[in-house]
Coordinates of C-alpha atoms and ligand atoms in Angstrom, one line a residue:
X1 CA 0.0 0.0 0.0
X2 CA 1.2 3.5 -0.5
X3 CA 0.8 5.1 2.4
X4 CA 1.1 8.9 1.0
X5 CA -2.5 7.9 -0.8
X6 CA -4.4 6.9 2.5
X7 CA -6.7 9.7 3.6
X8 CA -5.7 8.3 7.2
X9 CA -2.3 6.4 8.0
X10 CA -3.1 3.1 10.2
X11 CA -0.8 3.4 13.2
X12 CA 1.4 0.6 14.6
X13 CA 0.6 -1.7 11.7
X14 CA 2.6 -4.1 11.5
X15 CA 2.3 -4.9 15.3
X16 CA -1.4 -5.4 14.7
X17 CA -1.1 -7.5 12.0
X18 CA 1.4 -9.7 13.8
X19 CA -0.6 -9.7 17.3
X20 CA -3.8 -10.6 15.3
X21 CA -1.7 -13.0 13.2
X22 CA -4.8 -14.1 10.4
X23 CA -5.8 -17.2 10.1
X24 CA -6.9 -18.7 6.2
X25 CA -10.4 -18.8 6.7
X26 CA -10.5 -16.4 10.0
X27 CA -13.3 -13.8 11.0
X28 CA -11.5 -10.5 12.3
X29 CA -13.5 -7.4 14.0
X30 CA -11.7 -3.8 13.3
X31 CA -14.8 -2.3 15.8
X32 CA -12.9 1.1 14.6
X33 CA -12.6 0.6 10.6
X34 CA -11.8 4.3 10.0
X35 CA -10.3 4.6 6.4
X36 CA -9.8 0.4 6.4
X37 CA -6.0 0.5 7.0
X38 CA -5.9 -1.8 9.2
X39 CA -8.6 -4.1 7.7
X40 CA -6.9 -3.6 4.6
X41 CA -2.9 -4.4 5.9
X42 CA -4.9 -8.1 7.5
X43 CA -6.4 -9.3 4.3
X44 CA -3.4 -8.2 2.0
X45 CA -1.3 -10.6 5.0
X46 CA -4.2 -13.1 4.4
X47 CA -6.5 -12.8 1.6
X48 CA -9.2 -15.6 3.0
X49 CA -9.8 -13.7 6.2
X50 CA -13.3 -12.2 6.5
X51 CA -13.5 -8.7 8.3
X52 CA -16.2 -7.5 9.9
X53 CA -15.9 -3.5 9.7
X54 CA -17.9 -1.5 12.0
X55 CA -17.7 2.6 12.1
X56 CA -20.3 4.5 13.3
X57 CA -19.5 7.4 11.0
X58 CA -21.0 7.2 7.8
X59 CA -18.2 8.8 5.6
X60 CA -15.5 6.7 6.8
X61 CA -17.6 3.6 6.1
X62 CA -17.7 5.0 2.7
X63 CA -14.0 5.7 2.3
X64 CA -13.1 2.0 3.7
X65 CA -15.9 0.6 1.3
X66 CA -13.8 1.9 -1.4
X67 CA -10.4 1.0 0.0
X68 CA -11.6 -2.3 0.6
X69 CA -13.0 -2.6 -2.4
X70 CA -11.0 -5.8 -3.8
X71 CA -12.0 -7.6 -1.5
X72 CA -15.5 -7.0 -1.3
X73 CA -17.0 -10.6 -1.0
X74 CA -15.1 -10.7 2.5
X75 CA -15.6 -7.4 3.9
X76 CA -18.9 -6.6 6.3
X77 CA -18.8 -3.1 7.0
X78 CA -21.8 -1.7 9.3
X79 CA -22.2 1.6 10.8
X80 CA -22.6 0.6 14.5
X81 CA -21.1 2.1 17.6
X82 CA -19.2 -0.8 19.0
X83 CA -21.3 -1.0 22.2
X84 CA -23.3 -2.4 20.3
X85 CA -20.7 -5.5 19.1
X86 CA -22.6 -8.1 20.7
X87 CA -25.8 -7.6 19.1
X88 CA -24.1 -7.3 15.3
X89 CA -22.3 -10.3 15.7
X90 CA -25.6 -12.1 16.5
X91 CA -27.2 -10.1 13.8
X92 CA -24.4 -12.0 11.2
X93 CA -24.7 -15.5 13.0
X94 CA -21.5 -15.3 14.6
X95 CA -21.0 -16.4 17.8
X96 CA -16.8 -16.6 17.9
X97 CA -14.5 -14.7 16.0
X98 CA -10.7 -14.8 15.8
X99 CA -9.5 -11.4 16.4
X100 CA -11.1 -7.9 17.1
X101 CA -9.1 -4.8 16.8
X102 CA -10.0 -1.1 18.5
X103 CA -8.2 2.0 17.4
X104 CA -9.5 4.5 19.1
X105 CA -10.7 7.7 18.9
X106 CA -10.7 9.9 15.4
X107 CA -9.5 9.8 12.2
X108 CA -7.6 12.0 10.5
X109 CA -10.2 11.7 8.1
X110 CA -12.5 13.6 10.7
X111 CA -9.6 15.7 11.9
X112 CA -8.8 17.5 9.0
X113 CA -12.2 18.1 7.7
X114 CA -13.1 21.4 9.5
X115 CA -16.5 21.1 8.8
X116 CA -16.9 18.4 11.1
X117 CA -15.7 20.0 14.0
X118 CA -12.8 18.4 15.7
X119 CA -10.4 21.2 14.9
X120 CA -9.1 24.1 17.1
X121 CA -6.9 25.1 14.3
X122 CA -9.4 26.9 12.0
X123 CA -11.4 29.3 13.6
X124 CA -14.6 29.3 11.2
X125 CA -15.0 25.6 12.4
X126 CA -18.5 24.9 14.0
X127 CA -17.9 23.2 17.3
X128 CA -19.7 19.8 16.2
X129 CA -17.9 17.3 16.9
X130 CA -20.4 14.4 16.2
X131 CA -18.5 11.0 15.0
X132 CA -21.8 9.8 14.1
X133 CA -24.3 13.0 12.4
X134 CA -27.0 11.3 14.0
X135 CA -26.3 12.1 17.5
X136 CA -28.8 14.5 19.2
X137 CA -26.2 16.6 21.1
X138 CA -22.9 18.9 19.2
X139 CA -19.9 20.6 21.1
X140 CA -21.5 23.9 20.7
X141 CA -25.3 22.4 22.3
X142 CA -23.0 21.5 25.3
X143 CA -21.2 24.3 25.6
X144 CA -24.4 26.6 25.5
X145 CA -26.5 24.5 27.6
X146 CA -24.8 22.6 30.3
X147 CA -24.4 24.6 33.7
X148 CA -21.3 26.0 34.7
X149 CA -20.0 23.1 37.0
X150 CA -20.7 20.4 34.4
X151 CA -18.7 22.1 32.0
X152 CA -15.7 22.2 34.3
X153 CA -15.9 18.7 35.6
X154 CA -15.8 17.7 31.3
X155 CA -12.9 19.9 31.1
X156 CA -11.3 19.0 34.3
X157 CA -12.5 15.0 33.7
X158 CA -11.8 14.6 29.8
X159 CA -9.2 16.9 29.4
X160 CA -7.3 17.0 32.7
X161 CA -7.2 21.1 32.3
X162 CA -5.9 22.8 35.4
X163 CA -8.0 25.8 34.6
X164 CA -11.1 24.3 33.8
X165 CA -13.2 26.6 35.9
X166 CA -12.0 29.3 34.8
X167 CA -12.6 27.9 31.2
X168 CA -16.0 27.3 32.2
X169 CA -16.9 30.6 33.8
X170 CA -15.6 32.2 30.8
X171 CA -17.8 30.1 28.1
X172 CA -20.8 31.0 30.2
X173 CA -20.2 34.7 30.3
X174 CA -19.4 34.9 26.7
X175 CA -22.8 33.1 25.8
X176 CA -24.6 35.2 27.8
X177 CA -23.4 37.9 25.0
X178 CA -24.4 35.3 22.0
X179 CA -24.0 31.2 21.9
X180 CA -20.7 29.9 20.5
X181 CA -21.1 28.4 17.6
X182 CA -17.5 28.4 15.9
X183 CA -14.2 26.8 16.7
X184 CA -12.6 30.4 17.1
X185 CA -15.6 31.5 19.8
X186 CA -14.3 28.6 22.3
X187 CA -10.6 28.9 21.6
X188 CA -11.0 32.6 22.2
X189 CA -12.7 32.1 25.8
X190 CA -10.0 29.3 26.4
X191 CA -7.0 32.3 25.7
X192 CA -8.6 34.8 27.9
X193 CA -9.2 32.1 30.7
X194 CA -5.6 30.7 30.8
X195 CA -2.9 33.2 32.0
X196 CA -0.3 34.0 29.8
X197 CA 2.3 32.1 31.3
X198 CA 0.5 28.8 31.5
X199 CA -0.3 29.7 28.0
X200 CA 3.5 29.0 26.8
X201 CA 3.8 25.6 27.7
X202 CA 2.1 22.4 27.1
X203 CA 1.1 22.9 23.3
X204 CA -2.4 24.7 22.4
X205 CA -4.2 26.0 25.0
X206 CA -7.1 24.6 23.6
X207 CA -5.9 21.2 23.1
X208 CA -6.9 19.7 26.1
X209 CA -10.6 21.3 26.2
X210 CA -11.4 20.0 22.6
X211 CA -10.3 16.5 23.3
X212 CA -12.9 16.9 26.7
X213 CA -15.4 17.7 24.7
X214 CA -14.9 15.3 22.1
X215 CA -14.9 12.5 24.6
X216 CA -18.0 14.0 26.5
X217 CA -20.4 15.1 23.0
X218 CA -19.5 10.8 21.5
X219 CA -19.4 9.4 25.1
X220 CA -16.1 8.0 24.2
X221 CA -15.6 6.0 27.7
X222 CA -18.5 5.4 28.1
X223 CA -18.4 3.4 24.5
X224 CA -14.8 1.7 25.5
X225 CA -16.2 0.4 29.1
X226 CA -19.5 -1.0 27.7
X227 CA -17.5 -2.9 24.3
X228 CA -14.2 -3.9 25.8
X229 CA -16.4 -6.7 27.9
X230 CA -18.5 -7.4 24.9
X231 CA -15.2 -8.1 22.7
X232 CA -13.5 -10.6 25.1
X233 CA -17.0 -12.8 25.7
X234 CA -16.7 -12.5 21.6
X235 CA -13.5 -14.1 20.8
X236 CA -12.9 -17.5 20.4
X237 CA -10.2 -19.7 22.6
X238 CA -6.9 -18.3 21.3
X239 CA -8.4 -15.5 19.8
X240 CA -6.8 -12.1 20.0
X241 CA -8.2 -8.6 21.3
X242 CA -5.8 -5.3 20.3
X243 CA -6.6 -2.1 21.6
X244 CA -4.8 1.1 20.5
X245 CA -5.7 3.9 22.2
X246 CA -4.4 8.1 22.2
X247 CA -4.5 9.2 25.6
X248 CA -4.1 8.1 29.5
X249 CA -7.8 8.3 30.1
X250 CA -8.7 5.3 27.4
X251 CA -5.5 3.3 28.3
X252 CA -6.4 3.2 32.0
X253 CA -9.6 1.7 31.0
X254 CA -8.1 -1.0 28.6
X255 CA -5.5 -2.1 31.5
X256 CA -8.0 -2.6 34.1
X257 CA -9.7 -4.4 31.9
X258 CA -7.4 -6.5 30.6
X259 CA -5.5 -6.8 33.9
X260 CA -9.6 -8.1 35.4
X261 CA -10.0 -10.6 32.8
X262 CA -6.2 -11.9 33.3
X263 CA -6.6 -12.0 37.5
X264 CA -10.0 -12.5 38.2
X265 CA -11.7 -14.2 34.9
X266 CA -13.9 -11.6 34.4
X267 CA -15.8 -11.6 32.3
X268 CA -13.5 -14.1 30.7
X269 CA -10.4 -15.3 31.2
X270 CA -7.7 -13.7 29.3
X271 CA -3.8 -13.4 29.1
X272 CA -2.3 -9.9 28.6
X273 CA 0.7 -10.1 26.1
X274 CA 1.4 -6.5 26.5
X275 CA 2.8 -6.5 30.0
X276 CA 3.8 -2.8 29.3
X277 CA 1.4 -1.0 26.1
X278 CA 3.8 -1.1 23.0
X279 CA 4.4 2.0 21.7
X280 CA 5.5 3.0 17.9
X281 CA 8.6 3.3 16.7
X282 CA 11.1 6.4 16.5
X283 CA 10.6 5.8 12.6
X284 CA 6.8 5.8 12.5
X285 CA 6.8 8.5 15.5
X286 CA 8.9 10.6 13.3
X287 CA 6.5 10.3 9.6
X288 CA 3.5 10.4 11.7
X289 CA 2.5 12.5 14.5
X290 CA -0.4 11.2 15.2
X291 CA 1.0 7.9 16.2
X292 CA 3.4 9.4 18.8
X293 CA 0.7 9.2 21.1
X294 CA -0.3 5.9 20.7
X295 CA -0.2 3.0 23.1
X296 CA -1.2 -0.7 21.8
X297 CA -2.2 -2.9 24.6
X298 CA -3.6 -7.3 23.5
X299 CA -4.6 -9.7 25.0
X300 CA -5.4 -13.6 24.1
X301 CA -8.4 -15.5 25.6
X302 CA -8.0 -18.5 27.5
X303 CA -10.1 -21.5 27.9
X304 CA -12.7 -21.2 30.7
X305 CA -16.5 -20.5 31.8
X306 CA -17.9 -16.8 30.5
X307 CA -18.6 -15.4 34.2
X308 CA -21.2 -12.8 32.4
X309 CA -23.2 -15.2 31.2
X310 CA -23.2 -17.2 34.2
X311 CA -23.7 -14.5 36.8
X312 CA -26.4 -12.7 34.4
X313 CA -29.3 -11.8 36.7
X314 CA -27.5 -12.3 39.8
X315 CA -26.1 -8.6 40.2
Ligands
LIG401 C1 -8.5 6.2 14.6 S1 -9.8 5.9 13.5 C2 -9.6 4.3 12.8 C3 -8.7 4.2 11.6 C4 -8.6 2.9 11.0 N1 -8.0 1.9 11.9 C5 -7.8 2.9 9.7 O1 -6.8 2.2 9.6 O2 -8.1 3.7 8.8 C6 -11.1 5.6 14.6 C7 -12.5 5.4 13.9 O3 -13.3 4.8 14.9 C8 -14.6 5.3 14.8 N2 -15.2 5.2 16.1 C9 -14.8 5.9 17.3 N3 -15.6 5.5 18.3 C10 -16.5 4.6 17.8 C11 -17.6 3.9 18.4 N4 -17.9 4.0 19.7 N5 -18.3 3.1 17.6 C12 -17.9 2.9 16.3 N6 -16.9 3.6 15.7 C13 -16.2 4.4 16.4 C14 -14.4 6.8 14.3 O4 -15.5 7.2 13.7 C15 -13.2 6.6 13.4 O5 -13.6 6.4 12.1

C-alpha cells in the first residue's frame, strides 16, 4: 500500500497484524474501521480472512468501502457504535470470531475536515464534533446548555485542564453575550481564561478542552467500558483482542480491563501479552504525528466459563 495515498495512515501496523496473526479462513473485528488501514494491511497478509468492519461514522464507512473494495465478497462493513458489538455479531450469526481490533478515537479523516468539528486550528470551524451525524447533542449544544459546574468537571475530567473553571466561567459569560457556535468562539474564551504564562507551555491551550469535549459530546468512555467486555466474551479460545488507544484516560480503561479478565476471569479469562502498552517506533513516531501518542495494549483469551453469562441476573 502507498501510504502517502491513505486519507488516514493506520498506526502501529505491523504490530497489529502480527498480534492478530490471520488465520486462512478467520473472521477478524476492526470495531474502529476508519479509512480500512488496518482491515486492509490483515487481508493483504491473508486474503481468505473475512473482516467484519464497523464505524459509526458514515463517511468513513464510505472511504473504507472503497479502499476495501478488492475484497469485497469478505468485507462486512456496518455503521454501528461498538457498544453495540454483541448484538451485530448475532445479527451476522457469529458467535466466535478470531480477532477484534480497536483503534481508538478519530480519524484524521475527521480531523482534517473542519466542517466536522474536531479542529481548534481553523477558527470558522463549527464546534460539532459528532463522530456519528445522527447524534442529538454537538460541542457547541453543550457548551451553550450545560451549567457551569458540568462544563468544568468535562474539562477537568476529559481533558485534565488545570484551569477548567475558569474555562468554564468564561464560556458561560461569553454566551450570555451570543451562543458559541465556531471553533474560534471557544478557543478565544479558552485564551482569555488561561494566563499567559500557562499559555506558553504544554502545546495549544485549547488542546486539552477540545479533546474533553470530544470524549463528552461521542461518550467515548462510556463506548470503551460498555465494548471492551463485549469483545473478550466474543473471541474465540486463542483469539486475540488489540486495543490502540491516544491518551491516559482510554488506556487506563483497557488495563483494568485486561488486567480483570487476566486476574480475576472476568468476564472471561484472558492473558495480557502486553505486560507494558507497545508503543510506535522512533521511525513511525517521526512520519506520523499522530502515532506518537499511541499505546497498543492485547490480549489472548484463554479457555474457561464466560462469568457474564453465568452470573447474568445475579447482580
Ligand atoms: C483512529 S480511526 C480508525 C482508523 C482505522 N484503523 C484505519 O486504519 O483507517 C477511529 C475510527 O473509529 C470510529 N469510532 C470511534 N468511536 C467509535 C464507536 N464508539 N463506535 C464505532 N466507531 C467508532 C471513528 O468514527 C473513526 O472512524
Amino acid at each position: 500500500m502507498q501510504e502517502h495515498e491513505a486519507p488516514h495512515r493506520p498506526v502501529m501496523v505491523r504490530q497489529v497484524v502480527e498480534l492478530l496473526g490471520p488465520r486462512p479462513g478467520g473472521v477478524y473485528v476492526d470495531a474502529t474501521v476508519g479509512a480500512g488501514g488496518h482491515a486492509r494491511a490483515l487481508l493483504e497478509r491473508e486474503p481468505s480472512v473475512r473482516i467484519v468492519g464497523l464505524d459509526r461514522d458514515p463517511e468513513a464507512l464510505a472511504v473504507a468501502a472503497r479502499r476495501l473494495e478488492a475484497w469485497r465478497d469478505r468485507v462486512v462493513l456496518l455503521r454501528a457504535d461498538f457498544s453495540e458489538l454483541e448484538a451485530k455479531l448475532r445479527d451476522l450469526g457469529l458467535q466466535r470470531v478470531d480477532g477484534i481490533l480497536f483503534d481508538l478515537g478519530v480519524s484524521s479523516l475527521q480531523l482534517d475536515t473542519p466542517g466536522r468539528g474536531f479542529t481548534y486550528q481553523v477558527d470558522e470551524a463549527p464546534l460539532d464534533m459528532r463522530m456519528d451525524p445522527a447524534l442529538p447533542l454537538t460541542a457547541a449544544d453543550l457548551l451553550n446548555r450545560l451549567p457551569k459546574e458540568r462544563l468544568a468537571r468535562i474539562f477537568r475530567e476529559y481533558g485534565e485542564e488545570r484551569w477548567a473553571s475558569r474555562i468554564a466561567a468564561f464560556v458561560v459569560e461569553a454566551r450570555r453575550r451570543q451562543p458559541l457556535e465556531r471553533a474560534g468562539d471557544l478557543v478565544a474564551c479558552i485564551k482569555a481564561a488561561v494566563p499567559a504564562a500557562a499559555r506558553r507551555t504544554g502545546g495549544h491551550p485549547a488542546r486539552r478542552v477540545f479533546q474533553a469535549l470530544r470524549i463528552a459530546v461521542n461518550d467515548e468512555l462510556g463506548q470503551l467500558e460498555r465494548a471492551l467486555p463485549q469483545a473478550m466474551r466474543a473471541l474465540r479460545e486463542g483469539g486475540r483482542l488489540v486495543v490502540i488507544s491516544f491518551h491516559s484516560l482510554e488506556d487506563r480503561r483497557v488495563k483494568e480491563a485486561l488486567r480483570r479478565a487476566q486476574s480475576a476471569g472476568e468476564p472471561v479469562p484472558m492473558r495480557v501479552l502486553t505486560r507494558k502498552p507497545l508503543t510506535p517506533d522512533a521511525a513511525e513516531a517521526a512520519r506520523n504525528p499522530r502515532a506518537r501518542s499511541a499505546r497498543l495494549r492485547a490480549a489472548e483469551r484463554l479457555a474457561g466459563p464466560d462469568r457474564a453469562a453465568s452470573t447474568k441476573g445475579v447482580r
